[in-house]
Amino acid sequence: MALQGGTRHPVHISSISLSKQLHVSQQSASRYLIELVEKGYLERRLAQGGQVVTIMNKGIAVLRKEFSEYGLIFGAQEKIEMRGTLETGLGEGGYYISKRGYMEQFESKLGWRPFEGTFNLRLNEDEVPKIEGMKAAEGILIEGFEQEGRTFGKAWLFKCVLVNGTKKVGKCAVISPKRTHYKRVIEVISPTYLRDEFGAKDGDSFVVRIDLGDV
């Protein structure tokens, strides 16, 4: 329906033609349409030979989200914006970041030495697919190494800008370890102590503008 212009104007469609496109029965196609109308994604009125359907704003929003996610997966998108709330981490970030094997690579590849701690943002549920999209981008590779009899794994960096209200800090990067406990949390590093820089506390909202093409 969207391909026929349904996001811009009403389109005529029959249950029979829809059933053929979806490879389902006519009854199933009709049921799908009714469900989409009931959920507010479509508006329809009966017409000769079928129905006239308009994709509503709620449906357009779903299509835009899917389009954005496909762009991330296939590398068509160079920037992405995530929203989350600040929370206190377990303290592991500072431990790992402080290791010489990582710190030397941070300085070499970012041009600055990060504060020994991460700024953790918990994302809303609908933002989580963006994390996978980010991981599909190239990023800046931080090689793993061995130190003190331990193996420290690879990680990837994505340069970003951190925003809270009218204040922003541009010298930041999202760090994405190869292995992580977190599914809805992103960790940001910066040469400055970001909590002090923003005067921030747990629960404060932030926007992270990530540059997927800047490596």
PDB file of C-alpha atoms in Angstrom:
ATOM      1  CA  MET A   1       0.000   0.000   0.000  1.00  0.00           C
ATOM      2  CA  ALA A   2       2.823   2.379   0.815  1.00  0.00           C
ATOM      3  CA  LEU A   3       4.481   1.545  -2.516  1.00  0.00           C
ATOM      4  CA  GLN A   4       1.253   2.579  -4.235  1.00  0.00           C
ATOM      5  CA  GLY A   5       1.436   5.979  -2.560  1.00  0.00           C
ATOM      6  CA  GLY A   6      -0.640   5.184   0.514  1.00  0.00           C
ATOM      7  CA  THR A   7       1.451   7.477   2.718  1.00  0.00           C
ATOM      8  CA  ARG A   8       0.495  10.456   0.525  1.00  0.00           C
ATOM      9  CA  HIS A   9      -3.043   9.727  -0.666  1.00  0.00           C
ATOM     10  CA  PRO A  10      -5.815   7.092  -0.423  1.00  0.00           C
ATOM     11  CA  VAL A  11      -5.289   3.962  -2.523  1.00  0.00           C
ATOM     12  CA  HIS A  12      -7.798   1.427  -3.785  1.00  0.00           C
ATOM     13  CA  ILE A  13      -7.117  -2.193  -2.894  1.00  0.00           C
ATOM     14  CA  SER A  14      -9.107  -5.410  -2.917  1.00  0.00           C
ATOM     15  CA  SER A  15      -8.795  -8.295  -0.480  1.00  0.00           C
ATOM     16  CA  ILE A  16      -8.181 -10.619  -3.431  1.00  0.00           C
ATOM     17  CA  SER A  17      -5.196  -8.661  -4.774  1.00  0.00           C
ATOM     18  CA  LEU A  18      -3.800  -8.215  -1.257  1.00  0.00           C
ATOM     19  CA  SER A  19      -4.139 -11.939  -0.556  1.00  0.00           C
ATOM     20  CA  LYS A  20      -2.128 -12.721  -3.699  1.00  0.00           C
ATOM     21  CA  GLN A  21       0.629 -10.282  -2.740  1.00  0.00           C
ATOM     22  CA  LEU A  22       0.843 -11.703   0.788  1.00  0.00           C
ATOM     23  CA  HIS A  23       0.367 -15.333  -0.310  1.00  0.00           C
ATOM     24  CA  VAL A  24      -2.468 -15.847   2.154  1.00  0.00           C
ATOM     25  CA  SER A  25      -6.185 -16.549   1.851  1.00  0.00           C
ATOM     26  CA  GLN A  26      -8.631 -13.766   1.037  1.00  0.00           C
ATOM     27  CA  GLN A  27     -10.137 -14.129   4.516  1.00  0.00           C
ATOM     28  CA  SER A  28      -6.711 -13.699   6.138  1.00  0.00           C
ATOM     29  CA  ALA A  29      -5.940 -10.627   4.028  1.00  0.00           C
ATOM     30  CA  SER A  30      -9.261  -9.071   5.005  1.00  0.00           C
ATOM     31  CA  ARG A  31      -8.590  -9.848   8.678  1.00  0.00           C
ATOM     32  CA  TYR A  32      -5.132  -8.235   8.483  1.00  0.00           C
ATOM     33  CA  LEU A  33      -6.646  -5.042   7.104  1.00  0.00           C
ATOM     34  CA  ILE A  34      -9.296  -4.925   9.822  1.00  0.00           C
ATOM     35  CA  GLU A  35      -6.645  -5.427  12.536  1.00  0.00           C
ATOM     36  CA  LEU A  36      -4.519  -2.600  11.127  1.00  0.00           C
ATOM     37  CA  VAL A  37      -7.553  -0.306  11.093  1.00  0.00           C
ATOM     38  CA  GLU A  38      -8.466  -1.231  14.680  1.00  0.00           C
ATOM     39  CA  LYS A  39      -4.898  -0.496  15.820  1.00  0.00           C
ATOM     40  CA  GLY A  40      -4.918   2.916  14.178  1.00  0.00           C
ATOM     41  CA  TYR A  41      -2.383   2.196  11.427  1.00  0.00           C
ATOM     42  CA  LEU A  42      -4.877   2.494   8.567  1.00  0.00           C
ATOM     43  CA  GLU A  43      -8.129   4.209   7.741  1.00  0.00           C
ATOM     44  CA  ARG A  44     -10.426   2.563   5.223  1.00  0.00           C
ATOM     45  CA  ARG A  45     -13.825   2.925   3.610  1.00  0.00           C
ATOM     46  CA  LEU A  46     -15.601   0.368   1.475  1.00  0.00           C
ATOM     47  CA  ALA A  47     -15.738   1.064  -2.243  1.00  0.00           C
ATOM     48  CA  GLN A  48     -16.755  -0.752  -5.395  1.00  0.00           C
ATOM     49  CA  GLY A  49     -14.469  -3.734  -5.929  1.00  0.00           C
ATOM     50  CA  GLY A  50     -12.736  -3.455  -2.561  1.00  0.00           C
ATOM     51  CA  GLN A  51     -11.809  -0.604  -0.255  1.00  0.00           C
ATOM     52  CA  VAL A  52     -10.000   2.724  -0.251  1.00  0.00           C
ATOM     53  CA  VAL A  53      -7.200   2.761   2.294  1.00  0.00           C
ATOM     54  CA  THR A  54      -5.083   5.556   3.770  1.00  0.00           C
ATOM     55  CA  ILE A  55      -1.988   4.939   5.888  1.00  0.00           C
ATOM     56  CA  MET A  56      -2.337   6.995   9.074  1.00  0.00           C
ATOM     57  CA  ASN A  57       0.439   8.852  10.912  1.00  0.00           C
ATOM     58  CA  LYS A  58       0.877   5.921  13.297  1.00  0.00           C
ATOM     59  CA  GLY A  59       1.467   3.601  10.350  1.00  0.00           C
ATOM     60  CA  ILE A  60       3.824   6.064   8.665  1.00  0.00           C
ATOM     61  CA  ALA A  61       5.854   6.249  11.888  1.00  0.00           C
ATOM     62  CA  VAL A  62       6.297   2.461  11.852  1.00  0.00           C
ATOM     63  CA  LEU A  63       7.428   2.554   8.221  1.00  0.00           C
ATOM     64  CA  ARG A  64       9.905   5.366   8.932  1.00  0.00           C
ATOM     65  CA  LYS A  65      11.361   3.392  11.848  1.00  0.00           C
ATOM     66  CA  GLU A  66      11.759   0.292   9.689  1.00  0.00           C
ATOM     67  CA  PHE A  67      13.320   2.322   6.886  1.00  0.00           C
ATOM     68  CA  SER A  68      15.801   3.825   9.346  1.00  0.00           C
ATOM     69  CA  GLU A  69      16.749   0.408  10.718  1.00  0.00           C
ATOM     70  CA  TYR A  70      17.319  -1.052   7.239  1.00  0.00           C
ATOM     71  CA  GLY A  71      19.495   1.952   6.461  1.00  0.00           C
ATOM     72  CA  LEU A  72      21.614   1.147   9.503  1.00  0.00           C
ATOM     73  CA  ILE A  73      21.894  -2.534   8.645  1.00  0.00           C
ATOM     74  CA  PHE A  74      22.958  -1.943   5.048  1.00  0.00           C
ATOM     75  CA  GLY A  75      25.171   1.063   5.672  1.00  0.00           C
ATOM     76  CA  ALA A  76      22.994   3.681   3.995  1.00  0.00           C
ATOM     77  CA  GLN A  77      22.846   5.839   7.110  1.00  0.00           C
ATOM     78  CA  GLU A  78      25.863   7.797   8.330  1.00  0.00           C
ATOM     79  CA  LYS A  79      24.352   9.276  11.474  1.00  0.00           C
ATOM     80  CA  ILE A  80      22.055   7.950  14.161  1.00  0.00           C
ATOM     81  CA  GLU A  81      20.443   9.523  17.194  1.00  0.00           C
ATOM     82  CA  MET A  82      19.673   7.649  20.409  1.00  0.00           C
ATOM     83  CA  ARG A  83      17.891   8.811  23.548  1.00  0.00           C
ATOM     84  CA  GLY A  84      18.441   7.460  27.025  1.00  0.00           C
ATOM     85  CA  THR A  85      18.587   8.204  30.726  1.00  0.00           C
ATOM     86  CA  LEU A  86      21.712   8.350  32.837  1.00  0.00           C
ATOM     87  CA  GLU A  87      22.344   5.533  35.293  1.00  0.00           C
ATOM     88  CA  THR A  88      25.206   4.465  37.521  1.00  0.00           C
ATOM     89  CA  GLY A  89      27.154   1.500  36.171  1.00  0.00           C
ATOM     90  CA  LEU A  90      28.911  -1.317  37.998  1.00  0.00           C
ATOM     91  CA  GLY A  91      32.302   0.389  37.832  1.00  0.00           C
ATOM     92  CA  GLU A  92      33.662  -2.092  35.317  1.00  0.00           C
ATOM     93  CA  GLY A  93      34.034   0.542  32.602  1.00  0.00           C
ATOM     94  CA  GLY A  94      36.682   2.478  34.483  1.00  0.00           C
ATOM     95  CA  TYR A  95      38.619  -0.692  35.254  1.00  0.00           C
ATOM     96  CA  TYR A  96      38.849  -1.737  31.618  1.00  0.00           C
ATOM     97  CA  ILE A  97      39.411   1.726  30.163  1.00  0.00           C
ATOM     98  CA  SER A  98      42.361   2.330  32.485  1.00  0.00           C
ATOM     99  CA  LYS A  99      44.321  -0.622  31.067  1.00  0.00           C
ATOM    100  CA  ARG A 100      47.403   0.509  29.183  1.00  0.00           C
ATOM    101  CA  GLY A 101      46.591  -1.683  26.177  1.00  0.00           C
ATOM    102  CA  TYR A 102      43.303   0.146  25.683  1.00  0.00           C
ATOM    103  CA  MET A 103      44.406   3.614  26.767  1.00  0.00           C
ATOM    104  CA  GLU A 104      47.263   3.760  24.248  1.00  0.00           C
ATOM    105  CA  GLN A 105      44.877   2.858  21.426  1.00  0.00           C
ATOM    106  CA  PHE A 106      42.299   5.422  22.576  1.00  0.00           C
ATOM    107  CA  GLU A 107      44.913   8.174  22.477  1.00  0.00           C
ATOM    108  CA  SER A 108      46.232   7.031  19.103  1.00  0.00           C
ATOM    109  CA  LYS A 109      42.868   6.596  17.379  1.00  0.00           C
ATOM    110  CA  LEU A 110      40.774   9.299  19.047  1.00  0.00           C
ATOM    111  CA  GLY A 111      43.473  11.876  19.713  1.00  0.00           C
ATOM    112  CA  TRP A 112      42.571  12.178  23.384  1.00  0.00           C
ATOM    113  CA  ARG A 113      42.902  10.285  26.646  1.00  0.00           C
ATOM    114  CA  PRO A 114      39.530   9.355  28.166  1.00  0.00           C
ATOM    115  CA  PHE A 115      38.468   9.859  31.750  1.00  0.00           C
ATOM    116  CA  GLU A 116      38.713   6.484  33.487  1.00  0.00           C
ATOM    117  CA  GLY A 117      35.016   5.722  33.657  1.00  0.00           C
ATOM    118  CA  THR A 118      31.998   5.353  31.381  1.00  0.00           C
ATOM    119  CA  PHE A 119      28.867   7.488  31.141  1.00  0.00           C
ATOM    120  CA  ASN A 120      26.061   4.921  30.989  1.00  0.00           C
ATOM    121  CA  LEU A 121      22.756   5.653  29.269  1.00  0.00           C
ATOM    122  CA  ARG A 122      19.797   3.280  29.404  1.00  0.00           C
ATOM    123  CA  LEU A 123      17.822   3.431  26.178  1.00  0.00           C
ATOM    124  CA  ASN A 124      14.078   3.241  25.730  1.00  0.00           C
ATOM    125  CA  GLU A 125      12.891  -0.139  24.445  1.00  0.00           C
ATOM    126  CA  ASP A 126      12.151   1.175  20.945  1.00  0.00           C
ATOM    127  CA  GLU A 127      15.712   2.528  20.664  1.00  0.00           C
ATOM    128  CA  VAL A 128      17.365  -0.873  21.199  1.00  0.00           C
ATOM    129  CA  PRO A 129      17.390  -1.910  17.487  1.00  0.00           C
ATOM    130  CA  LYS A 130      19.608   1.120  16.847  1.00  0.00           C
ATOM    131  CA  ILE A 131      22.331  -0.497  18.953  1.00  0.00           C
ATOM    132  CA  GLU A 132      22.409  -3.447  16.561  1.00  0.00           C
ATOM    133  CA  GLY A 133      22.402  -1.049  13.633  1.00  0.00           C
ATOM    134  CA  MET A 134      25.352   0.815  15.138  1.00  0.00           C
ATOM    135  CA  LYS A 135      27.230  -2.450  15.620  1.00  0.00           C
ATOM    136  CA  ALA A 136      26.683  -3.263  11.949  1.00  0.00           C
ATOM    137  CA  ALA A 137      28.671  -0.137  11.018  1.00  0.00           C
ATOM    138  CA  GLU A 138      32.454  -0.215  10.712  1.00  0.00           C
ATOM    139  CA  GLY A 139      33.435   1.852  13.746  1.00  0.00           C
ATOM    140  CA  ILE A 140      36.977   2.274  15.062  1.00  0.00           C
ATOM    141  CA  LEU A 141      38.467  -1.056  16.055  1.00  0.00           C
ATOM    142  CA  ILE A 142      40.288  -1.325  19.382  1.00  0.00           C
ATOM    143  CA  GLU A 143      42.355  -4.499  19.352  1.00  0.00           C
ATOM    144  CA  GLY A 144      42.334  -6.985  22.207  1.00  0.00           C
ATOM    145  CA  PHE A 145      45.522  -7.757  24.136  1.00  0.00           C
ATOM    146  CA  GLU A 146      46.971  -9.660  27.080  1.00  0.00           C
ATOM    147  CA  GLN A 147      48.048  -7.951  30.284  1.00  0.00           C
ATOM    148  CA  GLU A 148      48.742  -9.202  33.799  1.00  0.00           C
ATOM    149  CA  GLY A 149      47.967 -12.754  32.728  1.00  0.00           C
ATOM    150  CA  ARG A 150      44.498 -11.790  31.457  1.00  0.00           C
ATOM    151  CA  THR A 151      43.043 -11.497  27.995  1.00  0.00           C
ATOM    152  CA  PHE A 152      41.181  -8.276  27.228  1.00  0.00           C
ATOM    153  CA  GLY A 153      38.844  -8.413  24.236  1.00  0.00           C
ATOM    154  CA  LYS A 154      38.217  -6.220  21.225  1.00  0.00           C
ATOM    155  CA  ALA A 155      35.951  -3.197  21.271  1.00  0.00           C
ATOM    156  CA  TRP A 156      34.649  -0.691  18.744  1.00  0.00           C
ATOM    157  CA  LEU A 157      34.386   3.074  19.075  1.00  0.00           C
ATOM    158  CA  PHE A 158      31.854   5.393  17.435  1.00  0.00           C
ATOM    159  CA  LYS A 159      32.478   9.131  17.684  1.00  0.00           C
ATOM    160  CA  CYS A 160      29.489  11.024  19.008  1.00  0.00           C
ATOM    161  CA  VAL A 161      28.084  14.249  20.420  1.00  0.00           C
ATOM    162  CA  LEU A 162      26.320  14.122  23.792  1.00  0.00           C
ATOM    163  CA  VAL A 163      23.428  16.543  24.294  1.00  0.00           C
ATOM    164  CA  ASN A 164      21.390  17.572  27.326  1.00  0.00           C
ATOM    165  CA  GLY A 165      19.050  20.502  26.758  1.00  0.00           C
ATOM    166  CA  THR A 166      21.064  23.366  25.269  1.00  0.00           C
ATOM    167  CA  LYS A 167      24.426  21.991  26.402  1.00  0.00           C
ATOM    168  CA  LYS A 168      26.484  19.556  24.352  1.00  0.00           C
ATOM    169  CA  VAL A 169      29.913  17.920  24.455  1.00  0.00           C
ATOM    170  CA  GLY A 170      31.453  16.967  21.121  1.00  0.00           C
ATOM    171  CA  LYS A 171      34.560  15.124  22.218  1.00  0.00           C
ATOM    172  CA  CYS A 172      32.927  11.777  23.059  1.00  0.00           C
ATOM    173  CA  ALA A 173      32.699   8.223  21.757  1.00  0.00           C
ATOM    174  CA  VAL A 174      30.380   5.283  22.324  1.00  0.00           C
ATOM    175  CA  ILE A 175      32.408   2.204  23.239  1.00  0.00           C
ATOM    176  CA  SER A 176      30.953  -1.152  22.217  1.00  0.00           C
ATOM    177  CA  PRO A 177      32.829  -4.120  23.715  1.00  0.00           C
ATOM    178  CA  LYS A 178      32.760  -7.447  21.886  1.00  0.00           C
ATOM    179  CA  ARG A 179      31.243  -8.939  25.033  1.00  0.00           C
ATOM    180  CA  THR A 180      28.847  -7.031  27.251  1.00  0.00           C
ATOM    181  CA  HIS A 181      26.180  -7.725  29.872  1.00  0.00           C
ATOM    182  CA  TYR A 182      24.108  -4.814  28.677  1.00  0.00           C
ATOM    183  CA  LYS A 183      21.339  -5.000  26.070  1.00  0.00           C
ATOM    184  CA  ARG A 184      19.734  -1.580  26.567  1.00  0.00           C
ATOM    185  CA  VAL A 185      22.705   0.421  27.817  1.00  0.00           C
ATOM    186  CA  ILE A 186      25.321   2.307  25.815  1.00  0.00           C
ATOM    187  CA  GLU A 187      28.604   3.416  27.367  1.00  0.00           C
ATOM    188  CA  VAL A 188      30.113   6.780  26.449  1.00  0.00           C
ATOM    189  CA  ILE A 189      33.717   7.834  27.045  1.00  0.00           C
ATOM    190  CA  SER A 190      35.166  11.345  26.970  1.00  0.00           C
ATOM    191  CA  PRO A 191      38.316  13.154  28.118  1.00  0.00           C
ATOM    192  CA  THR A 192      36.139  15.065  30.601  1.00  0.00           C
ATOM    193  CA  TYR A 193      34.171  13.815  33.603  1.00  0.00           C
ATOM    194  CA  LEU A 194      30.775  14.110  31.967  1.00  0.00           C
ATOM    195  CA  ARG A 195      28.684  14.073  35.136  1.00  0.00           C
ATOM    196  CA  ASP A 196      30.461  17.211  36.309  1.00  0.00           C
ATOM    197  CA  GLU A 197      30.482  18.746  32.839  1.00  0.00           C
ATOM    198  CA  PHE A 198      26.689  18.509  32.627  1.00  0.00           C
ATOM    199  CA  GLY A 199      25.956  18.702  36.357  1.00  0.00           C
ATOM    200  CA  ALA A 200      24.073  15.461  35.722  1.00  0.00           C
ATOM    201  CA  LYS A 201      22.431  12.928  38.012  1.00  0.00           C
ATOM    202  CA  ASP A 202      20.867   9.496  37.491  1.00  0.00           C
ATOM    203  CA  GLY A 203      17.589   9.734  35.597  1.00  0.00           C
ATOM    204  CA  ASP A 204      18.577  12.764  33.508  1.00  0.00           C
ATOM    205  CA  SER A 205      17.750  12.469  29.805  1.00  0.00           C
ATOM    206  CA  PHE A 206      20.383  12.696  27.079  1.00  0.00           C
ATOM    207  CA  VAL A 207      20.583  12.512  23.310  1.00  0.00           C
ATOM    208  CA  VAL A 208      23.571  10.810  21.682  1.00  0.00           C
ATOM    209  CA  ARG A 209      24.285  11.785  18.070  1.00  0.00           C
ATOM    210  CA  ILE A 210      26.532   9.099  16.645  1.00  0.00           C
ATOM    211  CA  ASP A 211      28.582   9.516  13.478  1.00  0.00           C
ATOM    212  CA  LEU A 212      28.724   6.076  11.860  1.00  0.00           C
ATOM    213  CA  GLY A 213      30.881   7.282   8.995  1.00  0.00           C
ATOM    214  CA  ASP A 214      33.627   9.001  11.010  1.00  0.00           C
ATOM    215  CA  VAL A 215      36.392   6.437  11.457  1.00  0.00           C
TER     216      VAL A 215
END
